[in-house]
Amino acid sequence: MIYRLFNYLFFILLGVSAGYFLPHGMGRWQGVCVGIFAVSVFLFLYDTWQTLRFLNWLKATDILQSPDQSGLWGEAADRVRRLIKQRDSELNASQESLRQFLSAIQASPNGVVLLDSEWHIVWSNRTATLHLGIDPDRDVKQLIAFLLRNPVFNSYVRSGLFEKEIVIVGRNNRADHPQKIAVQIFPYGDGRKLLLSRDITALEQAEVMRRDFVANVSHEIRTPLTVLVGFVETMQTLSLSASENQTYLQLMSQQAFRMQTLVQDLLTLSHLEGSPMPGNSEWHDFKQLWNSCHDEAKALLEALNLKNGLMLNLVFEIPEALIGYEISGSSEEIKSAFSNLVSNAIRYTPSGEHVKVSWMQKDETFEFSVVDTGTGIAPEHLSRLTERFYRVDRSRSRDTGGTGLGLAIVKHVMQRHGGQLRIESKLSRGSNFVLVFPQSRLRRKLV
Ligand code: ADP
């Protein structure tokens, strides 16, 4: 500023001296006035020129490039430039935090929709698209109720009571693939709303399964219990002969045994669900498992032979090379998977037919296979066989002591051992149930 003042005074002095000393036709004081006037015009033009340069620089596309100006105008331009630079970096920083914040909301497993006070969509994430079909670009400024067109949601909005969530059908809901979405609104700010959505299809399905399971268990226990109570009442009220008593006791024992088997299978299932996966640290002699499965099968066949006169051609086949092997995991679980399959084959194969149990090594796997030439299973039942209490032939299953839980147990056991259950069957031709074990579960016995 002082420099500018000196500058100004210097030029005035120069004009005054020039007007006073230079020879010309007018008087000295007139010369001084002309000198001052000329200098003022010069300074005015100079300042205007500098102002125009400054304005041009302000209009320039790259304002961060310093203007070629000095003095006060240069200083002003430099300050403006620094201010703009500072604002720019502040803006960048806040844009970056906004971007990170939005990408965090994008990653959320919940659908998020921001709504203005008039229920127009302001912003939504990708999950909201999956749940509610909202397009984050196309549907901005659209009325949410207009987009969802869901009567339950509309009355929720009209009620204004948002303490609880509501459940609506999802955008991808189909008969074979139901989708249930929980939606809740959270008002905030001046009338704005945050809408959160959650896919609760799996939860709902689990709840339905739980209810079905309880109903099935109650039904399975009630039937033998009713028979048992009936016999007890009969024996209490009627005077029966010794042989009648014996028959009734025999029937009662059968029903009690049925309930016992059911409870045993339920406990096995709950143990399979609740206990840690069997590791690879415990190794068991495969031959022992094989022999115990063989002995159990023989005993069952003999029992059914005595009871129903069942005659089967039962064969156990294991290659010599696979005898000296060990298997890792839970021997109890593996034994129960083997005997479930063998017992099913014996129970669902009519007299005169064949059941072959074999153990073989494939490329990357070991397979326990039970082939029978029994009743076979129609294709529509195959995918449901491992569901709890699913039976193709209910009365045959019950008559032969089935609980409807055997294959569910087998499937669980195999999953826990990193293997799988494969089922191939043709109605009236027979079935092949295969337990596929990964190679890592078997090794040659250490000597
Ligand atoms: P269950 O105790 O009734 O045998 P499972 O879970 O072991 O229950 O089997 C489910 C159903 O699968 C059985 O009720 C039966 O209808 C069918 N099934 C299982 N194994 C065979 C087989 N080898 N041959 C024909 N049907 C079978």
PDB file of N, CA and C in Angstrom, residues 370-417:
ATOM      1  N   VAL A 370     -25.222 -98.901  -1.752  1.00  0.00           N
ATOM      2  CA  VAL A 370     -26.227 -99.918  -1.411  1.00  0.00           C
ATOM      3  C   VAL A 370     -27.219 -99.987  -2.566  1.00  0.00           C
ATOM      4  N   VAL A 371     -27.134-101.073  -3.326  1.00  0.00           N
ATOM      5  CA  VAL A 371     -28.022-101.224  -4.490  1.00  0.00           C
ATOM      6  C   VAL A 371     -29.073-102.272  -4.158  1.00  0.00           C
ATOM      7  N   ASP A 372     -30.338-101.929  -4.454  1.00  0.00           N
ATOM      8  CA  ASP A 372     -31.373-102.962  -4.257  1.00  0.00           C
ATOM      9  C   ASP A 372     -32.245-103.073  -5.498  1.00  0.00           C
ATOM     10  N   THR A 373     -32.919-104.194  -5.606  1.00  0.00           N
ATOM     11  CA  THR A 373     -33.831-104.373  -6.745  1.00  0.00           C
ATOM     12  C   THR A 373     -35.271-104.325  -6.213  1.00  0.00           C
ATOM     13  N   GLY A 374     -35.472-103.432  -5.242  1.00  0.00           N
ATOM     14  CA  GLY A 374     -36.770-103.334  -4.561  1.00  0.00           C
ATOM     15  C   GLY A 374     -37.775-102.435  -5.256  1.00  0.00           C
ATOM     16  N   THR A 375     -38.606-101.750  -4.431  1.00  0.00           N
ATOM     17  CA  THR A 375     -39.751-100.979  -4.952  1.00  0.00           C
ATOM     18  C   THR A 375     -39.327 -99.788  -5.828  1.00  0.00           C
ATOM     19  N   GLY A 376     -38.152 -99.248  -5.559  1.00  0.00           N
ATOM     20  CA  GLY A 376     -37.722 -98.054  -6.299  1.00  0.00           C
ATOM     21  C   GLY A 376     -38.545 -96.833  -5.904  1.00  0.00           C
ATOM     22  N   ILE A 377     -38.123 -95.677  -6.386  1.00  0.00           N
ATOM     23  CA  ILE A 377     -38.787 -94.421  -5.978  1.00  0.00           C
ATOM     24  C   ILE A 377     -39.062 -93.583  -7.230  1.00  0.00           C
ATOM     25  N   ALA A 378     -40.271 -93.025  -7.323  1.00  0.00           N
ATOM     26  CA  ALA A 378     -40.617 -92.186  -8.480  1.00  0.00           C
ATOM     27  C   ALA A 378     -39.794 -90.895  -8.447  1.00  0.00           C
ATOM     28  N   PRO A 379     -39.436 -90.345  -9.637  1.00  0.00           N
ATOM     29  CA  PRO A 379     -38.520 -89.185  -9.684  1.00  0.00           C
ATOM     30  C   PRO A 379     -38.996 -87.987  -8.871  1.00  0.00           C
ATOM     31  N   GLU A 380     -40.316 -87.761  -8.792  1.00  0.00           N
ATOM     32  CA  GLU A 380     -40.796 -86.548  -8.092  1.00  0.00           C
ATOM     33  C   GLU A 380     -40.489 -86.570  -6.590  1.00  0.00           C
ATOM     34  N   HIS A 381     -40.196 -87.769  -6.046  1.00  0.00           N
ATOM     35  CA  HIS A 381     -39.908 -87.840  -4.601  1.00  0.00           C
ATOM     36  C   HIS A 381     -38.421 -87.671  -4.295  1.00  0.00           C
ATOM     37  N   LEU A 382     -37.585 -87.905  -5.303  1.00  0.00           N
ATOM     38  CA  LEU A 382     -36.145 -88.023  -5.032  1.00  0.00           C
ATOM     39  C   LEU A 382     -35.557 -86.827  -4.288  1.00  0.00           C
ATOM     40  N   SER A 383     -35.915 -85.607  -4.753  1.00  0.00           N
ATOM     41  CA  SER A 383     -35.282 -84.422  -4.148  1.00  0.00           C
ATOM     42  C   SER A 383     -35.778 -84.179  -2.719  1.00  0.00           C
ATOM     43  N   ARG A 384     -36.879 -84.829  -2.323  1.00  0.00           N
ATOM     44  CA  ARG A 384     -37.421 -84.547  -0.989  1.00  0.00           C
ATOM     45  C   ARG A 384     -37.105 -85.631   0.043  1.00  0.00           C
ATOM     46  N   LEU A 385     -36.432 -86.694  -0.409  1.00  0.00           N
ATOM     47  CA  LEU A 385     -36.224 -87.846   0.484  1.00  0.00           C
ATOM     48  C   LEU A 385     -35.468 -87.510   1.763  1.00  0.00           C
ATOM     49  N   THR A 386     -34.571 -86.503   1.683  1.00  0.00           N
ATOM     50  CA  THR A 386     -33.766 -86.204   2.873  1.00  0.00           C
ATOM     51  C   THR A 386     -34.446 -85.181   3.801  1.00  0.00           C
ATOM     52  N   GLU A 387     -35.666 -84.767   3.458  1.00  0.00           N
ATOM     53  CA  GLU A 387     -36.403 -83.875   4.380  1.00  0.00           C
ATOM     54  C   GLU A 387     -36.866 -84.702   5.568  1.00  0.00           C
ATOM     55  N   ARG A 388     -36.910 -84.057   6.726  1.00  0.00           N
ATOM     56  CA  ARG A 388     -37.357 -84.781   7.919  1.00  0.00           C
ATOM     57  C   ARG A 388     -38.806 -85.222   7.777  1.00  0.00           C
ATOM     58  N   PHE A 389     -39.071 -86.448   8.115  1.00  0.00           N
ATOM     59  CA  PHE A 389     -40.401 -87.062   8.117  1.00  0.00           C
ATOM     60  C   PHE A 389     -41.002 -87.234   6.730  1.00  0.00           C
ATOM     61  N   TYR A 390     -40.183 -87.038   5.682  1.00  0.00           N
ATOM     62  CA  TYR A 390     -40.733 -87.260   4.332  1.00  0.00           C
ATOM     63  C   TYR A 390     -40.669 -88.750   4.023  1.00  0.00           C
ATOM     64  N   ARG A 391     -41.817 -89.323   3.688  1.00  0.00           N
ATOM     65  CA  ARG A 391     -41.863 -90.741   3.339  1.00  0.00           C
ATOM     66  C   ARG A 391     -42.637 -90.908   2.045  1.00  0.00           C
ATOM     67  N   VAL A 392     -42.183 -91.846   1.219  1.00  0.00           N
ATOM     68  CA  VAL A 392     -42.909 -92.115  -0.020  1.00  0.00           C
ATOM     69  C   VAL A 392     -44.087 -93.015   0.320  1.00  0.00           C
ATOM     70  N   ASP A 393     -43.782 -94.079   1.044  1.00  0.00           N
ATOM     71  CA  ASP A 393     -44.841 -95.014   1.426  1.00  0.00           C
ATOM     72  C   ASP A 393     -44.932 -95.009   2.952  1.00  0.00           C
ATOM     73  N   ARG A 394     -45.879 -94.208   3.437  1.00  0.00           N
ATOM     74  CA  ARG A 394     -45.989 -93.974   4.876  1.00  0.00           C
ATOM     75  C   ARG A 394     -46.225 -95.271   5.670  1.00  0.00           C
ATOM     76  N   SER A 395     -47.189 -96.066   5.187  1.00  0.00           N
ATOM     77  CA  SER A 395     -47.545 -97.233   5.997  1.00  0.00           C
ATOM     78  C   SER A 395     -46.418 -98.266   5.982  1.00  0.00           C
ATOM     79  N   ARG A 396     -45.759 -98.405   4.821  1.00  0.00           N
ATOM     80  CA  ARG A 396     -44.655 -99.375   4.774  1.00  0.00           C
ATOM     81  C   ARG A 396     -43.520 -98.943   5.710  1.00  0.00           C
ATOM     82  N   SER A 397     -43.256 -97.615   5.707  1.00  0.00           N
ATOM     83  CA  SER A 397     -42.209 -97.101   6.579  1.00  0.00           C
ATOM     84  C   SER A 397     -42.532 -97.437   8.036  1.00  0.00           C
ATOM     85  N   ARG A 398     -43.794 -97.153   8.440  1.00  0.00           N
ATOM     86  CA  ARG A 398     -44.181 -97.379   9.841  1.00  0.00           C
ATOM     87  C   ARG A 398     -44.160 -98.865  10.177  1.00  0.00           C
ATOM     88  N   ASP A 399     -44.721 -99.669   9.248  1.00  0.00           N
ATOM     89  CA  ASP A 399     -44.797-101.119   9.515  1.00  0.00           C
ATOM     90  C   ASP A 399     -43.432-101.723   9.739  1.00  0.00           C
ATOM     91  N   THR A 400     -42.422-101.136   9.072  1.00  0.00           N
ATOM     92  CA  THR A 400     -41.083-101.730   9.197  1.00  0.00           C
ATOM     93  C   THR A 400     -40.236-100.960  10.222  1.00  0.00           C
ATOM     94  N   GLY A 401     -40.898-100.134  11.018  1.00  0.00           N
ATOM     95  CA  GLY A 401     -40.190 -99.453  12.112  1.00  0.00           C
ATOM     96  C   GLY A 401     -39.464 -98.188  11.685  1.00  0.00           C
ATOM     97  N   GLY A 402     -39.850 -97.594  10.545  1.00  0.00           N
ATOM     98  CA  GLY A 402     -39.186 -96.371  10.073  1.00  0.00           C
ATOM     99  C   GLY A 402     -39.670 -95.149  10.830  1.00  0.00           C
ATOM    100  N   THR A 403     -38.798 -94.136  10.938  1.00  0.00           N
ATOM    101  CA  THR A 403     -39.196 -92.894  11.622  1.00  0.00           C
ATOM    102  C   THR A 403     -39.323 -91.738  10.633  1.00  0.00           C
ATOM    103  N   GLY A 404     -38.829 -91.926   9.419  1.00  0.00           N
ATOM    104  CA  GLY A 404     -38.848 -90.841   8.436  1.00  0.00           C
ATOM    105  C   GLY A 404     -37.685 -89.880   8.642  1.00  0.00           C
ATOM    106  N   LEU A 405     -36.754 -90.255   9.532  1.00  0.00           N
ATOM    107  CA  LEU A 405     -35.611 -89.364   9.818  1.00  0.00           C
ATOM    108  C   LEU A 405     -34.281 -89.933   9.320  1.00  0.00           C
ATOM    109  N   GLY A 406     -34.317 -91.191   8.867  1.00  0.00           N
ATOM    110  CA  GLY A 406     -33.074 -91.888   8.511  1.00  0.00           C
ATOM    111  C   GLY A 406     -32.228 -91.151   7.487  1.00  0.00           C
ATOM    112  N   LEU A 407     -32.822 -90.784   6.351  1.00  0.00           N
ATOM    113  CA  LEU A 407     -32.025 -90.148   5.290  1.00  0.00           C
ATOM    114  C   LEU A 407     -31.613 -88.720   5.665  1.00  0.00           C
ATOM    115  N   ALA A 408     -32.442 -88.051   6.508  1.00  0.00           N
ATOM    116  CA  ALA A 408     -32.043 -86.707   6.986  1.00  0.00           C
ATOM    117  C   ALA A 408     -30.764 -86.845   7.807  1.00  0.00           C
ATOM    118  N   ILE A 409     -30.698 -87.899   8.628  1.00  0.00           N
ATOM    119  CA  ILE A 409     -29.492 -88.142   9.444  1.00  0.00           C
ATOM    120  C   ILE A 409     -28.302 -88.439   8.528  1.00  0.00           C
ATOM    121  N   VAL A 410     -28.534 -89.296   7.525  1.00  0.00           N
ATOM    122  CA  VAL A 410     -27.439 -89.677   6.612  1.00  0.00           C
ATOM    123  C   VAL A 410     -26.878 -88.428   5.918  1.00  0.00           C
ATOM    124  N   LYS A 411     -27.779 -87.571   5.420  1.00  0.00           N
ATOM    125  CA  LYS A 411     -27.332 -86.365   4.703  1.00  0.00           C
ATOM    126  C   LYS A 411     -26.463 -85.475   5.614  1.00  0.00           C
ATOM    127  N   HIS A 412     -26.939 -85.309   6.848  1.00  0.00           N
ATOM    128  CA  HIS A 412     -26.194 -84.496   7.819  1.00  0.00           C
ATOM    129  C   HIS A 412     -24.806 -85.066   8.066  1.00  0.00           C
ATOM    130  N   VAL A 413     -24.767 -86.388   8.292  1.00  0.00           N
ATOM    131  CA  VAL A 413     -23.489 -87.044   8.581  1.00  0.00           C
ATOM    132  C   VAL A 413     -22.521 -86.802   7.425  1.00  0.00           C
ATOM    133  N   MET A 414     -23.010 -86.959   6.206  1.00  0.00           N
ATOM    134  CA  MET A 414     -22.125 -86.804   5.049  1.00  0.00           C
ATOM    135  C   MET A 414     -21.623 -85.366   4.926  1.00  0.00           C
ATOM    136  N   GLN A 415     -22.524 -84.407   5.145  1.00  0.00           N
ATOM    137  CA  GLN A 415     -22.097 -82.997   5.078  1.00  0.00           C
ATOM    138  C   GLN A 415     -21.009 -82.728   6.110  1.00  0.00           C
ATOM    139  N   ARG A 416     -21.178 -83.301   7.288  1.00  0.00           N
ATOM    140  CA  ARG A 416     -20.201 -83.076   8.367  1.00  0.00           C
ATOM    141  C   ARG A 416     -18.853 -83.724   8.067  1.00  0.00           C
ATOM    142  N   HIS A 417     -18.854 -84.705   7.164  1.00  0.00           N
ATOM    143  CA  HIS A 417     -17.589 -85.372   6.820  1.00  0.00           C
ATOM    144  C   HIS A 417     -17.064 -84.923   5.456  1.00  0.00           C
TER     145      HIS A 417
END
